Amino acid sequence: MVNAALGRNPLQYDDPYSEKIVTIERFILDKQKGYPGATGTLTNILYDIALASKIIASRTTRAGLVEILGSTGRENVQGETVQKLDEYADSILFKLNDHTGRVAVMASEEHPDILAIPEQYETGPYVLLYDPLDGSSNIDVNVSIGTIFAIYRRKSASGRGTLEDCLQRGRDLVAAGYVIYGASTMLVYSTGQGVHGFTLDPSVGEFFLSHPNIRFPAKPKYYSTNQGYERYWTEGVRRYTEWLQGRDGGNTSFSLRYIGSMVADFHRNLLTGGVFYYPADAKDGTLSSGKLRLVYECAPMAFLAEQAGGTASDGANRVLDLQPESLHQRIPFFVGNQELVEKAEEFIAQFG
Ligand code: P6P
């Protein structure tokens, strides 16, 4: 389409968003059309999460200026110091969803128990679980951080949702995603129809489709892990790492990239190909179950990984097949290109 006055297609040159401008709202609505029985409830939850991420993003980009930098001095259920931005993100996500009548119950990394919908509000058919600000130890040093969310249908029949509603296998997720607050703010999500990325244009406050149908590249580039703990790993994980580095005489030679913010490490590997792992370790003398939480970190990221052609494992089992036993349960976590995750499982099966 050539504009007579301009003599060229205005969208092609002036428009920074390629030929088509697709907002996240339009994209989500278009995808909903693929579900004839859809009521729009899930669509509206996704809208609310997008809104929450815009509000949180407006604070993360000014964290050093609005006096919410630094910690509250209090600890959360994980025994981690709660950063002010953690608290803020947590409250925004809850307050945007507690009164809509779309959610039966919520749970957050920042709270020991499930978060009931206040008595004065109706409950709805969905369950929302989230890590409001993953990687928050990086806030004060201006490194990318992220929000992770997971959405299930409630299992309980009615009334206020239950803990059981929050402890579902990842295979039963209806939607999951993350927001990365980095050089730009991106929202990446899936409802089981592929993985799609949207970049926030803060000048207009809109998320625009920038990465449709994201797939792990066939030729992975990076491995991401905290090798500072290598001496605490099991033999299988140490041998796996040597294999990745080509130190076992093989011909692999991946580069190490580790940010210390799982959302950022996952996001880079999703776009470049690679594997992220946080294995069990014996830092405190006994073998741990890993650091990352199954319900609101590993399962949603595993859902995205499988939707993008990769996979995720606890070293022996696919993460999406795991039945959570408690809200803050930790697991060893390997996620990325399928062949790299399966190689980790092989080494652990052979060497422990
Ligand atoms: P470590 C951030 O605190 C986090 O939960 C993940 O985002 C990240 O991958 C991991 O912990 C980093 O942990 O022990 O390497 O500092």
Short mmCIF file of C-alpha atoms and ligand atoms in Angstrom, two decimals:
data_model
loop_
_atom_site.label_atom_id
_atom_site.label_comp_id
_atom_site.label_asym_id
_atom_site.label_seq_id
_atom_site.Cartn_x
_atom_site.Cartn_y
_atom_site.Cartn_z
CA MET A 1 0.00 0.00 0.00
CA VAL A 2 1.77 3.16 -1.21
CA ASN A 3 0.69 6.49 0.18
CA ALA A 4 0.41 8.86 -2.78
CA ALA A 5 1.62 11.87 -0.79
CA LEU A 6 4.53 10.00 0.78
CA GLY A 7 5.28 7.86 -2.25
CA ARG A 8 5.90 4.94 0.06
CA ASN A 9 4.22 2.70 2.57
CA PRO A 10 4.15 4.73 5.83
CA LEU A 11 3.97 1.61 7.97
CA GLN A 12 7.09 0.20 6.37
CA TYR A 13 9.41 3.11 7.24
CA ASP A 14 7.93 5.19 10.04
CA ASP A 15 6.51 2.31 11.97
CA PRO A 16 9.04 0.63 14.32
CA TYR A 17 6.83 -2.46 14.65
CA SER A 18 7.27 -4.01 11.20
CA GLU A 19 4.25 -4.15 8.86
CA LYS A 20 1.58 -4.98 11.46
CA ILE A 21 0.97 -3.27 14.77
CA VAL A 22 -0.48 -5.94 17.07
CA THR A 23 -1.08 -5.04 20.69
CA ILE A 24 -1.16 -7.77 23.33
CA GLU A 25 -4.84 -7.09 23.90
CA ARG A 26 -5.66 -7.66 20.21
CA PHE A 27 -3.45 -10.76 20.07
CA ILE A 28 -5.03 -12.33 23.17
CA LEU A 29 -8.52 -11.58 21.84
CA ASP A 30 -7.63 -13.09 18.45
CA LYS A 31 -6.32 -16.22 20.17
CA GLN A 32 -9.53 -16.44 22.24
CA LYS A 33 -11.48 -16.79 18.97
CA GLY A 34 -9.87 -20.23 18.68
CA TYR A 35 -11.88 -21.33 21.73
CA PRO A 36 -15.60 -21.13 20.74
CA GLY A 37 -16.75 -21.74 24.31
CA ALA A 38 -14.43 -19.11 25.78
CA THR A 39 -16.13 -16.64 28.11
CA GLY A 40 -13.27 -14.14 28.05
CA THR A 41 -12.43 -14.73 31.71
CA LEU A 42 -8.93 -16.07 31.03
CA THR A 43 -8.41 -13.32 28.46
CA ASN A 44 -9.23 -10.73 31.11
CA ILE A 45 -6.84 -12.28 33.61
CA LEU A 46 -4.09 -12.01 31.00
CA TYR A 47 -5.05 -8.37 30.42
CA ASP A 48 -4.80 -7.74 34.17
CA ILE A 49 -1.36 -9.38 34.32
CA ALA A 50 -0.21 -7.20 31.43
CA LEU A 51 -1.49 -4.14 33.31
CA ALA A 52 0.26 -5.26 36.51
CA SER A 53 3.52 -5.65 34.61
CA LYS A 54 3.23 -2.13 33.17
CA ILE A 55 2.76 -0.75 36.68
CA ILE A 56 5.66 -2.79 38.06
CA ALA A 57 7.83 -1.85 35.08
CA SER A 58 7.19 1.83 35.75
CA ARG A 59 8.75 1.30 39.19
CA THR A 60 11.61 -1.03 38.25
CA THR A 61 12.94 1.49 35.73
CA ARG A 62 12.98 4.15 38.46
CA ALA A 63 13.83 1.91 41.40
CA GLY A 64 16.79 4.03 42.37
CA LEU A 65 14.81 7.24 42.20
CA VAL A 66 11.58 6.60 44.03
CA GLU A 67 13.07 5.43 47.29
CA ILE A 68 11.77 1.91 46.93
CA LEU A 69 15.23 0.60 46.29
CA GLY A 70 16.74 -1.62 48.91
CA SER A 71 15.18 -4.00 51.33
CA THR A 72 12.36 -3.75 53.82
CA GLY A 73 14.59 -5.42 56.35
CA ARG A 74 12.00 -8.21 56.69
CA GLU A 75 12.35 -11.82 55.52
CA ASN A 76 9.82 -13.83 53.45
CA VAL A 77 8.81 -17.46 53.87
CA GLN A 78 11.96 -18.43 51.98
CA GLY A 79 14.10 -16.73 54.61
CA GLU A 80 15.13 -14.22 51.91
CA THR A 81 15.21 -10.49 52.65
CA VAL A 82 12.15 -8.89 51.04
CA GLN A 83 13.10 -6.05 48.74
CA LYS A 84 10.66 -3.14 48.67
CA LEU A 85 10.04 -3.77 44.98
CA ASP A 86 9.15 -7.43 45.78
CA GLU A 87 6.51 -6.21 48.18
CA TYR A 88 5.20 -3.67 45.70
CA ALA A 89 4.98 -6.17 42.82
CA ASP A 90 3.31 -8.71 45.08
CA SER A 91 0.63 -6.27 46.18
CA ILE A 92 -0.04 -5.02 42.64
CA LEU A 93 -0.59 -8.55 41.31
CA PHE A 94 -2.92 -9.41 44.19
CA LYS A 95 -4.92 -6.18 44.11
CA LEU A 96 -5.48 -6.35 40.36
CA ASN A 97 -6.99 -9.83 40.69
CA ASP A 98 -8.64 -10.09 44.12
CA HIS A 99 -11.93 -8.35 43.23
CA THR A 100 -12.58 -9.35 39.60
CA GLY A 101 -14.56 -12.52 40.24
CA ARG A 102 -12.23 -14.37 37.86
CA VAL A 103 -9.98 -16.06 40.43
CA ALA A 104 -10.83 -18.57 43.16
CA VAL A 105 -7.50 -18.35 45.01
CA MET A 106 -3.97 -17.05 44.58
CA ALA A 107 -0.53 -17.94 45.92
CA SER A 108 2.72 -15.98 45.89
CA GLU A 109 6.37 -16.62 46.65
CA GLU A 110 6.11 -13.82 49.18
CA HIS A 111 3.44 -15.46 51.35
CA PRO A 112 3.65 -18.73 53.31
CA ASP A 113 0.01 -19.72 52.70
CA ILE A 114 -2.51 -19.45 49.89
CA LEU A 115 -4.08 -16.01 49.37
CA ALA A 116 -7.85 -16.16 49.80
CA ILE A 117 -10.13 -13.88 47.81
CA PRO A 118 -11.53 -11.31 50.30
CA GLU A 119 -14.99 -12.22 51.56
CA GLN A 120 -16.63 -9.21 49.93
CA TYR A 121 -15.67 -10.36 46.44
CA GLU A 122 -16.92 -13.17 44.21
CA THR A 123 -14.60 -16.05 43.33
CA GLY A 124 -14.07 -17.32 39.81
CA PRO A 125 -12.96 -20.39 37.83
CA TYR A 126 -9.20 -19.80 37.77
CA VAL A 127 -6.18 -20.07 40.09
CA LEU A 128 -3.33 -17.55 39.83
CA LEU A 129 0.14 -18.39 41.20
CA TYR A 130 3.07 -16.04 40.89
CA ASP A 131 6.59 -15.10 41.82
CA PRO A 132 6.16 -11.33 41.84
CA LEU A 133 9.79 -10.44 41.37
CA ASP A 134 12.22 -13.26 40.64
CA GLY A 135 15.88 -12.40 40.98
CA SER A 136 15.13 -9.57 43.37
CA SER A 137 18.63 -9.69 44.84
CA ASN A 138 19.62 -8.06 41.53
CA ILE A 139 17.37 -5.02 42.02
CA ASP A 140 20.02 -2.92 43.74
CA VAL A 141 22.61 -3.63 41.06
CA ASN A 142 20.33 -2.85 38.11
CA VAL A 143 20.32 -6.35 36.64
CA SER A 144 17.23 -7.72 34.85
CA ILE A 145 14.55 -9.20 37.09
CA GLY A 146 11.23 -10.81 36.30
CA THR A 147 7.68 -11.76 37.25
CA ILE A 148 6.51 -15.34 36.70
CA PHE A 149 2.85 -16.42 36.59
CA ALA A 150 0.92 -19.66 36.28
CA ILE A 151 -2.83 -20.06 35.71
CA TYR A 152 -4.90 -23.21 36.35
CA ARG A 153 -8.62 -23.94 36.35
CA ARG A 154 -9.87 -24.46 39.90
CA LYS A 155 -10.49 -28.07 40.94
CA SER A 156 -12.73 -27.22 43.91
CA ALA A 157 -16.41 -26.88 42.99
CA SER A 158 -17.20 -23.41 44.40
CA GLY A 159 -16.56 -20.90 47.14
CA ARG A 160 -13.10 -19.89 48.23
CA GLY A 161 -10.33 -21.80 46.48
CA THR A 162 -8.18 -24.33 48.30
CA LEU A 163 -4.54 -25.33 48.68
CA GLU A 164 -5.31 -28.33 46.45
CA ASP A 165 -6.35 -25.88 43.73
CA CYS A 166 -2.79 -24.46 43.93
CA LEU A 167 -1.01 -27.83 43.94
CA GLN A 168 -1.77 -29.02 40.44
CA ARG A 169 0.62 -30.69 37.97
CA GLY A 170 2.12 -28.40 35.37
CA ARG A 171 0.52 -30.51 32.64
CA ASP A 172 -2.79 -28.98 33.72
CA LEU A 173 -1.71 -25.36 33.26
CA VAL A 174 -4.05 -23.31 31.06
CA ALA A 175 -1.58 -20.43 30.75
CA ALA A 176 1.85 -19.38 32.01
CA GLY A 177 4.33 -16.67 31.32
CA TYR A 178 6.86 -14.19 32.58
CA VAL A 179 7.68 -10.52 32.38
CA ILE A 180 11.34 -9.53 32.12
CA TYR A 181 12.24 -6.05 33.29
CA GLY A 182 15.46 -5.47 31.41
CA ALA A 183 16.79 -3.21 28.65
CA SER A 184 13.16 -3.35 27.60
CA THR A 185 10.16 -4.82 29.35
CA MET A 186 8.85 -7.95 27.66
CA LEU A 187 5.88 -10.15 28.45
CA VAL A 188 6.22 -13.74 27.19
CA TYR A 189 3.28 -16.12 27.61
CA SER A 190 1.56 -19.22 26.29
CA THR A 191 -1.97 -20.58 26.54
CA GLY A 192 -0.89 -23.83 24.94
CA GLN A 193 -0.84 -22.41 21.42
CA GLY A 194 2.86 -21.58 21.18
CA VAL A 195 4.97 -18.98 22.98
CA HIS A 196 4.60 -15.32 22.09
CA GLY A 197 6.62 -12.28 23.19
CA PHE A 198 5.48 -8.67 23.51
CA THR A 199 7.67 -5.64 24.05
CA LEU A 200 6.44 -2.66 26.04
CA ASP A 201 6.60 0.75 24.41
CA PRO A 202 6.60 2.89 27.56
CA SER A 203 5.90 6.02 25.51
CA VAL A 204 2.40 4.73 24.74
CA GLY A 205 2.06 2.17 27.56
CA GLU A 206 1.32 -0.68 25.15
CA PHE A 207 2.81 -4.15 24.72
CA PHE A 208 3.34 -4.85 21.01
CA LEU A 209 3.84 -8.30 19.46
CA SER A 210 7.59 -8.48 18.82
CA HIS A 211 8.39 -12.23 19.04
CA PRO A 212 5.55 -14.39 17.66
CA ASN A 213 5.85 -18.19 17.96
CA ILE A 214 9.18 -18.33 19.80
CA ARG A 215 10.99 -21.69 19.45
CA PHE A 216 14.31 -22.78 20.95
CA PRO A 217 16.87 -22.53 18.10
CA ALA A 218 17.97 -25.96 16.92
CA LYS A 219 21.66 -25.13 17.56
CA PRO A 220 22.00 -24.07 21.23
CA LYS A 221 24.72 -21.62 22.28
CA TYR A 222 24.84 -21.31 26.09
CA TYR A 223 24.74 -23.15 29.34
CA SER A 224 23.68 -21.23 32.45
CA THR A 225 24.49 -22.35 35.98
CA ASN A 226 26.26 -21.08 39.07
CA GLN A 227 29.58 -22.91 38.80
CA GLY A 228 30.62 -21.39 42.10
CA TYR A 229 28.80 -24.34 43.65
CA GLU A 230 30.37 -27.00 41.40
CA ARG A 231 32.18 -28.64 44.31
CA TYR A 232 28.79 -29.22 46.00
CA TRP A 233 27.16 -30.91 43.00
CA THR A 234 26.68 -34.63 42.48
CA GLU A 235 29.12 -36.45 40.19
CA GLY A 236 26.56 -36.70 37.40
CA VAL A 237 26.02 -32.94 37.30
CA ARG A 238 29.77 -32.27 37.39
CA ARG A 239 30.33 -34.70 34.49
CA TYR A 240 27.43 -33.12 32.60
CA THR A 241 29.03 -29.71 33.00
CA GLU A 242 32.38 -31.06 31.76
CA TRP A 243 30.54 -32.49 28.74
CA LEU A 244 28.96 -29.11 27.99
CA GLN A 245 32.44 -27.58 28.11
CA GLY A 246 33.93 -30.27 25.87
CA ARG A 247 36.33 -31.22 28.68
CA ASP A 248 35.43 -34.88 28.38
CA GLY A 249 37.20 -35.06 25.03
CA GLY A 250 33.96 -34.49 23.17
CA ASN A 251 33.31 -31.80 20.57
CA THR A 252 30.80 -29.70 22.52
CA SER A 253 31.86 -26.23 23.58
CA PHE A 254 29.04 -24.10 24.88
CA SER A 255 29.67 -20.65 26.31
CA LEU A 256 28.71 -19.94 29.91
CA ARG A 257 26.19 -17.17 30.50
CA TYR A 258 24.79 -16.78 34.01
CA ILE A 259 22.94 -13.70 35.23
CA GLY A 260 21.66 -14.99 38.55
CA SER A 261 18.11 -14.06 37.60
CA MET A 262 16.35 -17.15 36.29
CA VAL A 263 13.85 -15.25 34.14
CA ALA A 264 16.70 -13.42 32.39
CA ASP A 265 18.76 -16.58 31.93
CA PHE A 266 15.74 -18.49 30.65
CA HIS A 267 14.76 -15.69 28.28
CA ARG A 268 18.21 -15.45 26.72
CA ASN A 269 18.42 -19.22 26.26
CA LEU A 270 14.90 -19.28 24.76
CA LEU A 271 16.06 -16.87 22.06
CA THR A 272 19.60 -18.21 21.53
CA GLY A 273 19.22 -21.87 22.47
CA GLY A 274 20.79 -23.36 25.57
CA VAL A 275 20.21 -24.92 28.96
CA PHE A 276 19.73 -23.40 32.42
CA TYR A 277 20.20 -25.57 35.47
CA TYR A 278 20.08 -25.10 39.21
CA PRO A 279 20.81 -28.60 40.51
CA ALA A 280 20.67 -30.08 43.97
CA ASP A 281 23.80 -29.24 45.94
CA ALA A 282 25.35 -29.96 49.33
CA LYS A 283 26.27 -26.36 50.21
CA ASP A 284 25.14 -26.92 53.80
CA GLY A 285 26.53 -30.43 54.10
CA THR A 286 23.41 -32.35 53.03
CA LEU A 287 22.13 -32.72 49.46
CA SER A 288 19.39 -30.11 48.92
CA SER A 289 16.34 -30.32 46.69
CA GLY A 290 17.65 -27.38 44.70
CA LYS A 291 16.75 -23.72 45.13
CA LEU A 292 13.97 -23.02 42.66
CA ARG A 293 10.31 -23.50 43.55
CA LEU A 294 8.20 -26.00 41.61
CA VAL A 295 4.77 -24.38 41.80
CA TYR A 296 5.37 -20.78 40.71
CA GLU A 297 8.83 -20.87 39.08
CA CYS A 298 9.71 -24.25 37.55
CA ALA A 299 6.29 -25.46 36.37
CA PRO A 300 5.35 -22.25 34.45
CA MET A 301 8.81 -22.06 32.88
CA ALA A 302 8.61 -25.77 32.00
CA PHE A 303 5.24 -25.14 30.32
CA LEU A 304 6.77 -22.39 28.20
CA ALA A 305 9.83 -24.52 27.43
CA GLU A 306 7.72 -27.41 26.12
CA GLN A 307 5.53 -25.01 24.13
CA ALA A 308 8.75 -23.67 22.54
CA GLY A 309 10.04 -27.13 21.56
CA GLY A 310 12.26 -27.65 24.61
CA THR A 311 11.68 -29.41 27.91
CA ALA A 312 12.35 -29.25 31.66
CA SER A 313 13.36 -31.88 34.18
CA ASP A 314 14.24 -32.27 37.85
CA GLY A 315 17.10 -34.46 36.65
CA ALA A 316 14.99 -37.58 36.39
CA ASN A 317 11.36 -36.60 35.71
CA ARG A 318 9.69 -34.07 33.42
CA VAL A 319 8.74 -31.08 35.56
CA LEU A 320 5.23 -30.90 34.10
CA ASP A 321 4.54 -34.43 35.35
CA LEU A 322 5.47 -33.65 38.97
CA GLN A 323 2.62 -33.56 41.52
CA PRO A 324 3.43 -30.70 43.95
CA GLU A 325 3.27 -31.70 47.62
CA SER A 326 3.62 -28.23 49.14
CA LEU A 327 3.34 -24.62 48.00
CA HIS A 328 7.01 -23.68 48.31
CA GLN A 329 8.49 -27.04 47.40
CA ARG A 330 11.92 -26.78 45.77
CA ILE A 331 13.25 -29.06 43.04
CA PRO A 332 16.48 -29.42 41.04
CA PHE A 333 15.74 -27.69 37.73
CA PHE A 334 17.11 -28.25 34.21
CA VAL A 335 15.36 -26.37 31.38
CA GLY A 336 16.11 -25.59 27.73
CA ASN A 337 16.82 -27.40 24.49
CA GLN A 338 15.43 -30.92 24.77
CA GLU A 339 18.64 -32.73 23.85
CA LEU A 340 20.61 -30.79 26.47
CA VAL A 341 18.10 -31.49 29.24
CA GLU A 342 17.95 -35.17 28.28
CA LYS A 343 21.77 -35.31 28.35
CA ALA A 344 21.67 -34.07 31.95
CA GLU A 345 19.20 -36.85 32.80
CA GLU A 346 21.57 -39.40 31.19
CA PHE A 347 24.59 -38.25 33.23
CA ILE A 348 22.59 -38.17 36.47
CA ALA A 349 21.12 -41.61 35.78
CA GLN A 350 24.61 -43.01 35.17
CA PHE A 351 26.66 -41.18 37.83
CA GLY A 352 24.12 -39.88 40.35
P1 P6P B 1 22.31 -18.19 43.07
C1 P6P B 1 17.09 -15.46 42.23
O1 P6P B 1 17.23 -15.26 43.62
C2 P6P B 1 16.90 -16.96 42.01
O2 P6P B 1 15.78 -17.42 42.69
C3 P6P B 1 16.79 -17.25 40.52
O3 P6P B 1 16.17 -16.25 39.80
C4 P6P B 1 18.24 -17.42 40.11
O4 P6P B 1 18.39 -18.27 38.99
C5 P6P B 1 18.85 -18.05 41.35
O5 P6P B 1 18.05 -17.65 42.47
C6 P6P B 1 20.27 -17.57 41.57
O6 P6P B 1 20.75 -18.25 42.72
O7 P6P B 1 22.49 -19.19 44.19
O8 P6P B 1 23.08 -18.60 41.83
O9 P6P B 1 22.59 -16.76 43.47
#
